[in-house]
mmCIF file of C-alpha atoms in Angstrom:
data_model
loop_
_atom_site.group_PDB
_atom_site.id
_atom_site.type_symbol
_atom_site.label_atom_id
_atom_site.label_comp_id
_atom_site.label_asym_id
_atom_site.label_seq_id
_atom_site.Cartn_x
_atom_site.Cartn_y
_atom_site.Cartn_z
ATOM 1 C CA UNK R 1 -33.008 -112.230 -83.012
ATOM 2 C CA UNK R 2 -34.109 -113.159 -79.466
ATOM 3 C CA UNK R 3 -34.795 -109.508 -78.659
ATOM 4 C CA UNK R 4 -36.786 -109.163 -81.871
ATOM 5 C CA UNK R 5 -38.832 -112.263 -81.050
ATOM 6 C CA UNK R 6 -39.375 -111.019 -77.504
ATOM 7 C CA UNK R 7 -40.535 -107.625 -78.809
ATOM 8 C CA UNK R 8 -42.961 -109.302 -81.222
ATOM 9 C CA UNK R 9 -44.387 -111.424 -78.406
ATOM 10 C CA UNK R 10 -44.693 -108.363 -76.216
ATOM 11 C CA UNK R 11 -46.397 -106.413 -79.005
ATOM 12 C CA UNK R 12 -48.694 -109.369 -79.633
ATOM 13 C CA UNK R 13 -49.700 -109.499 -75.957
ATOM 14 C CA UNK R 14 -50.290 -105.752 -75.923
ATOM 15 C CA UNK R 15 -52.440 -106.022 -79.056
ATOM 16 C CA UNK R 16 -54.459 -108.886 -77.589
ATOM 17 C CA UNK R 17 -54.888 -106.955 -74.362
ATOM 18 C CA UNK R 18 -56.146 -103.938 -76.272
ATOM 19 C CA UNK R 19 -58.400 -106.019 -78.537
ATOM 20 C CA UNK R 20 -60.086 -107.608 -75.524
ATOM 21 C CA UNK R 21 -60.230 -104.279 -73.794
ATOM 22 C CA UNK R 22 -61.574 -102.569 -76.885
ATOM 23 C CA UNK R 23 -64.814 -104.490 -76.486
ATOM 24 C CA UNK R 24 -65.094 -103.331 -72.868
ATOM 25 C CA UNK R 25 -64.217 -99.795 -73.865
ATOM 26 C CA UNK R 26 -66.752 -99.895 -76.706
ATOM 27 C CA UNK R 27 -69.455 -100.927 -74.244
ATOM 28 C CA UNK R 28 -68.714 -97.794 -72.275
ATOM 29 C CA UNK R 29 -71.542 -95.360 -72.604
ATOM 30 C CA UNK R 30 -72.286 -94.548 -76.194
ATOM 31 C CA UNK R 31 -74.842 -92.009 -74.984
ATOM 32 C CA UNK R 32 -72.114 -89.993 -73.284
ATOM 33 C CA UNK R 33 -71.930 -88.091 -76.587
ATOM 34 C CA UNK R 34 -75.426 -86.731 -75.955
ATOM 35 C CA UNK R 35 -74.142 -84.939 -72.849
ATOM 36 C CA UNK R 36 -71.957 -82.595 -74.896
ATOM 37 C CA UNK R 37 -72.318 -80.210 -77.791
ATOM 38 C CA UNK R 38 -70.511 -81.080 -81.009
ATOM 39 C CA UNK R 39 -67.906 -78.340 -80.432
ATOM 40 C CA UNK R 40 -67.118 -79.762 -76.986
ATOM 41 C CA UNK R 41 -66.730 -83.265 -78.414
ATOM 42 C CA UNK R 42 -64.331 -81.891 -81.017
ATOM 43 C CA UNK R 43 -62.268 -80.201 -78.295
ATOM 44 C CA UNK R 44 -62.113 -83.463 -76.325
ATOM 45 C CA UNK R 45 -61.076 -85.283 -79.516
ATOM 46 C CA UNK R 46 -58.226 -82.810 -80.015
ATOM 47 C CA UNK R 47 -57.106 -83.284 -76.400
ATOM 48 C CA UNK R 48 -57.313 -87.066 -76.767
ATOM 49 C CA UNK R 49 -55.216 -86.919 -79.942
ATOM 50 C CA UNK R 50 -52.579 -84.804 -78.181
ATOM 51 C CA UNK R 51 -52.343 -87.292 -75.310
ATOM 52 C CA UNK R 52 -52.390 -90.396 -77.551
ATOM 53 C CA UNK R 53 -48.758 -89.819 -78.506
ATOM 54 C CA UNK R 54 -48.260 -93.129 -80.345
ATOM 55 C CA UNK R 55 -51.548 -92.711 -82.268
ATOM 56 C CA UNK R 56 -52.821 -96.239 -81.538
ATOM 57 C CA UNK R 57 -56.284 -95.074 -80.453
ATOM 58 C CA UNK R 58 -55.670 -95.764 -76.754
ATOM 59 C CA UNK R 59 -54.111 -93.765 -73.948
ATOM 60 C CA UNK R 60 -51.650 -95.886 -71.967
ATOM 61 C CA UNK R 61 -48.866 -95.276 -69.459
ATOM 62 C CA UNK R 62 -46.293 -94.522 -72.166
ATOM 63 C CA UNK R 63 -48.602 -91.902 -73.713
ATOM 64 C CA UNK R 64 -48.984 -90.243 -70.315
ATOM 65 C CA UNK R 65 -45.213 -90.263 -69.757
ATOM 66 C CA UNK R 66 -44.692 -88.695 -73.185
ATOM 67 C CA UNK R 67 -47.276 -85.973 -72.683
ATOM 68 C CA UNK R 68 -45.821 -85.090 -69.271
ATOM 69 C CA UNK R 69 -42.332 -84.982 -70.807
ATOM 70 C CA UNK R 70 -43.580 -82.639 -73.532
ATOM 71 C CA UNK R 71 -44.797 -80.357 -70.744
ATOM 72 C CA UNK R 72 -41.385 -80.458 -69.062
ATOM 73 C CA UNK R 73 -42.250 -82.855 -66.260
ATOM 74 C CA UNK R 74 -39.985 -85.884 -66.492
ATOM 75 C CA UNK R 75 -40.080 -87.153 -62.914
ATOM 76 C CA UNK R 76 -43.639 -88.557 -62.903
ATOM 77 C CA UNK R 77 -43.822 -91.771 -60.901
ATOM 78 C CA UNK R 78 -45.268 -94.922 -62.452
ATOM 79 C CA UNK R 79 -47.659 -95.216 -59.503
ATOM 80 C CA UNK R 80 -49.158 -91.808 -60.347
ATOM 81 C CA UNK R 81 -49.647 -92.797 -63.975
ATOM 82 C CA UNK R 82 -51.147 -96.156 -63.036
ATOM 83 C CA UNK R 83 -53.495 -94.417 -60.615
ATOM 84 C CA UNK R 84 -54.703 -92.166 -63.434
ATOM 85 C CA UNK R 85 -55.282 -95.131 -65.722
ATOM 86 C CA UNK R 86 -57.198 -97.013 -63.014
ATOM 87 C CA UNK R 87 -59.871 -94.307 -63.018
ATOM 88 C CA UNK R 88 -61.165 -95.908 -66.214
ATOM 89 C CA UNK R 89 -63.109 -99.160 -66.181
ATOM 90 C CA UNK R 90 -61.124 -100.457 -69.164
ATOM 91 C CA UNK R 91 -58.655 -99.366 -71.828
ATOM 92 C CA UNK R 92 -58.931 -95.655 -72.566
ATOM 93 C CA UNK R 93 -60.169 -95.152 -76.099
ATOM 94 C CA UNK R 94 -61.913 -91.916 -77.079
ATOM 95 C CA UNK R 95 -65.332 -93.011 -75.789
ATOM 96 C CA UNK R 96 -63.857 -93.981 -72.413
ATOM 97 C CA UNK R 97 -61.904 -90.685 -72.334
ATOM 98 C CA UNK R 98 -65.123 -88.761 -72.963
ATOM 99 C CA UNK R 99 -66.885 -90.850 -70.330
ATOM 100 C CA UNK R 100 -64.234 -90.013 -67.724
ATOM 101 C CA UNK R 101 -64.418 -86.298 -68.384
ATOM 102 C CA UNK R 102 -68.185 -86.387 -68.722
ATOM 103 C CA UNK R 103 -68.613 -87.965 -65.306
ATOM 104 C CA UNK R 104 -66.294 -85.395 -63.734
ATOM 105 C CA UNK R 105 -67.792 -82.402 -65.533
ATOM 106 C CA UNK R 106 -71.382 -83.446 -64.949
ATOM 107 C CA UNK R 107 -70.711 -84.241 -61.291
ATOM 108 C CA UNK R 108 -71.976 -87.796 -61.589
ATOM 109 C CA UNK R 109 -71.196 -90.186 -58.758
ATOM 110 C CA UNK R 110 -69.094 -93.208 -59.577
ATOM 111 C CA UNK R 111 -70.532 -96.705 -59.885
ATOM 112 C CA UNK R 112 -69.221 -97.771 -56.458
ATOM 113 C CA UNK R 113 -70.812 -94.740 -54.746
ATOM 114 C CA UNK R 114 -74.188 -95.489 -56.320
ATOM 115 C CA UNK R 115 -73.870 -99.195 -55.447
ATOM 116 C CA UNK R 116 -73.172 -98.291 -51.818
ATOM 117 C CA UNK R 117 -76.328 -96.176 -51.719
ATOM 118 C CA UNK R 118 -78.414 -99.133 -52.936
ATOM 119 C CA UNK R 119 -76.649 -101.522 -50.538
ATOM 120 C CA UNK R 120 -78.064 -99.505 -47.643
ATOM 121 C CA UNK R 121 -81.498 -100.806 -48.699
ATOM 122 C CA UNK R 122 -80.188 -104.381 -49.003
ATOM 123 C CA UNK R 123 -78.895 -105.362 -45.546
ATOM 124 C CA UNK R 124 -78.835 -109.072 -46.504
ATOM 125 C CA UNK R 125 -76.583 -108.361 -49.514
ATOM 126 C CA UNK R 126 -78.829 -110.178 -52.006
ATOM 127 C CA UNK R 127 -78.028 -107.772 -54.853
ATOM 128 C CA UNK R 128 -81.650 -106.823 -55.401
ATOM 129 C CA UNK R 129 -84.338 -104.696 -53.781
ATOM 130 C CA UNK R 130 -88.079 -105.103 -54.225
ATOM 131 C CA UNK R 131 -89.378 -102.270 -56.379
ATOM 132 C CA UNK R 132 -92.303 -101.454 -54.034
ATOM 133 C CA UNK R 133 -89.951 -101.011 -51.066
ATOM 134 C CA UNK R 134 -87.570 -98.894 -53.135
ATOM 135 C CA UNK R 135 -90.439 -96.778 -54.463
ATOM 136 C CA UNK R 136 -91.766 -96.186 -50.937
ATOM 137 C CA UNK R 137 -88.293 -95.176 -49.695
ATOM 138 C CA UNK R 138 -87.629 -92.869 -52.637
ATOM 139 C CA UNK R 139 -90.982 -91.115 -52.244
ATOM 140 C CA UNK R 140 -90.712 -90.568 -48.477
ATOM 141 C CA UNK R 141 -87.012 -90.000 -47.687
ATOM 142 C CA UNK R 142 -84.527 -87.127 -48.316
ATOM 143 C CA UNK R 143 -84.871 -85.747 -51.878
ATOM 144 C CA UNK R 144 -88.333 -87.146 -52.487
ATOM 145 C CA UNK R 145 -89.111 -88.473 -55.957
ATOM 146 C CA UNK R 146 -92.548 -88.340 -57.556
ATOM 147 C CA UNK R 147 -94.366 -91.535 -58.565
ATOM 148 C CA UNK R 148 -93.866 -90.529 -62.217
ATOM 149 C CA UNK R 149 -90.099 -90.144 -61.768
ATOM 150 C CA UNK R 150 -89.851 -93.564 -60.149
ATOM 151 C CA UNK R 151 -92.025 -95.211 -62.809
ATOM 152 C CA UNK R 152 -89.752 -93.676 -65.453
ATOM 153 C CA UNK R 153 -86.702 -95.082 -63.665
ATOM 154 C CA UNK R 154 -88.283 -98.538 -63.482
ATOM 155 C CA UNK R 155 -88.917 -98.545 -67.244
ATOM 156 C CA UNK R 156 -85.171 -98.879 -67.881
ATOM 157 C CA UNK R 157 -84.450 -101.039 -64.830
ATOM 158 C CA UNK R 158 -83.703 -104.769 -64.673
ATOM 159 C CA UNK R 159 -86.698 -105.985 -62.629
ATOM 160 C CA UNK R 160 -87.455 -109.703 -62.398
ATOM 161 C CA UNK R 161 -90.881 -111.399 -62.365
ATOM 162 C CA UNK R 162 -90.995 -111.203 -58.548
ATOM 163 C CA UNK R 163 -90.618 -107.407 -58.702
ATOM 164 C CA UNK R 164 -86.979 -107.254 -57.583
ATOM 165 C CA UNK R 165 -84.641 -104.624 -58.987
ATOM 166 C CA UNK R 166 -81.146 -105.959 -59.764
ATOM 167 C CA UNK R 167 -79.414 -102.843 -58.500
ATOM 168 C CA UNK R 168 -75.916 -103.951 -59.564
ATOM 169 C CA UNK R 169 -77.001 -104.116 -63.216
ATOM 170 C CA UNK R 170 -78.963 -100.915 -62.762
ATOM 171 C CA UNK R 171 -75.885 -99.087 -61.388
ATOM 172 C CA UNK R 172 -73.850 -100.316 -64.338
ATOM 173 C CA UNK R 173 -76.520 -98.954 -66.700
ATOM 174 C CA UNK R 174 -76.564 -95.598 -64.907
ATOM 175 C CA UNK R 175 -72.798 -95.151 -65.057
ATOM 176 C CA UNK R 176 -72.040 -96.812 -68.409
ATOM 177 C CA UNK R 177 -75.204 -96.155 -70.384
ATOM 178 C CA UNK R 178 -76.094 -99.727 -71.294
ATOM 179 C CA UNK R 179 -76.584 -103.081 -69.667
ATOM 180 C CA UNK R 180 -73.540 -105.266 -69.068
ATOM 181 C CA UNK R 181 -73.207 -108.259 -71.374
ATOM 182 C CA UNK R 182 -73.232 -111.429 -69.298
#
């Protein structure tokens, strides 16, 4: 009876964890689907279904252990599995799975890499950069952007009334496809 109660509490916690995480996972880029052809999405869905051994709609450590075991590898360390799971920004549902592979296949830099690039233009660490300064830098340094390209970028950027770009929100939008809910 105690074990049964303990298992129910554990299952309840896991469900709550996944329910809360499902919202984060849902917010993951919905436009990631536009990066792939329908046949590719179907192939990813088949791979996801193979890995999601318990068919709960999420890939977790137990699913990874099971898939490795089915491939004959039974000595996978928990740290390795946890490291794999930490590559995602939340629970791994199909959208997050597609996002992970999409970023790797499309060669997109991670959110932290993009943030670090913007931080170079923000030595005071304010979290924002004035759009005129950023425009000037982007048009005169390294891979130069055109004024049209920068104006297009600013159309989908969080810029305040003073003309400051909130680059943290902007990086989130770039890597996740939509603005973070505050």
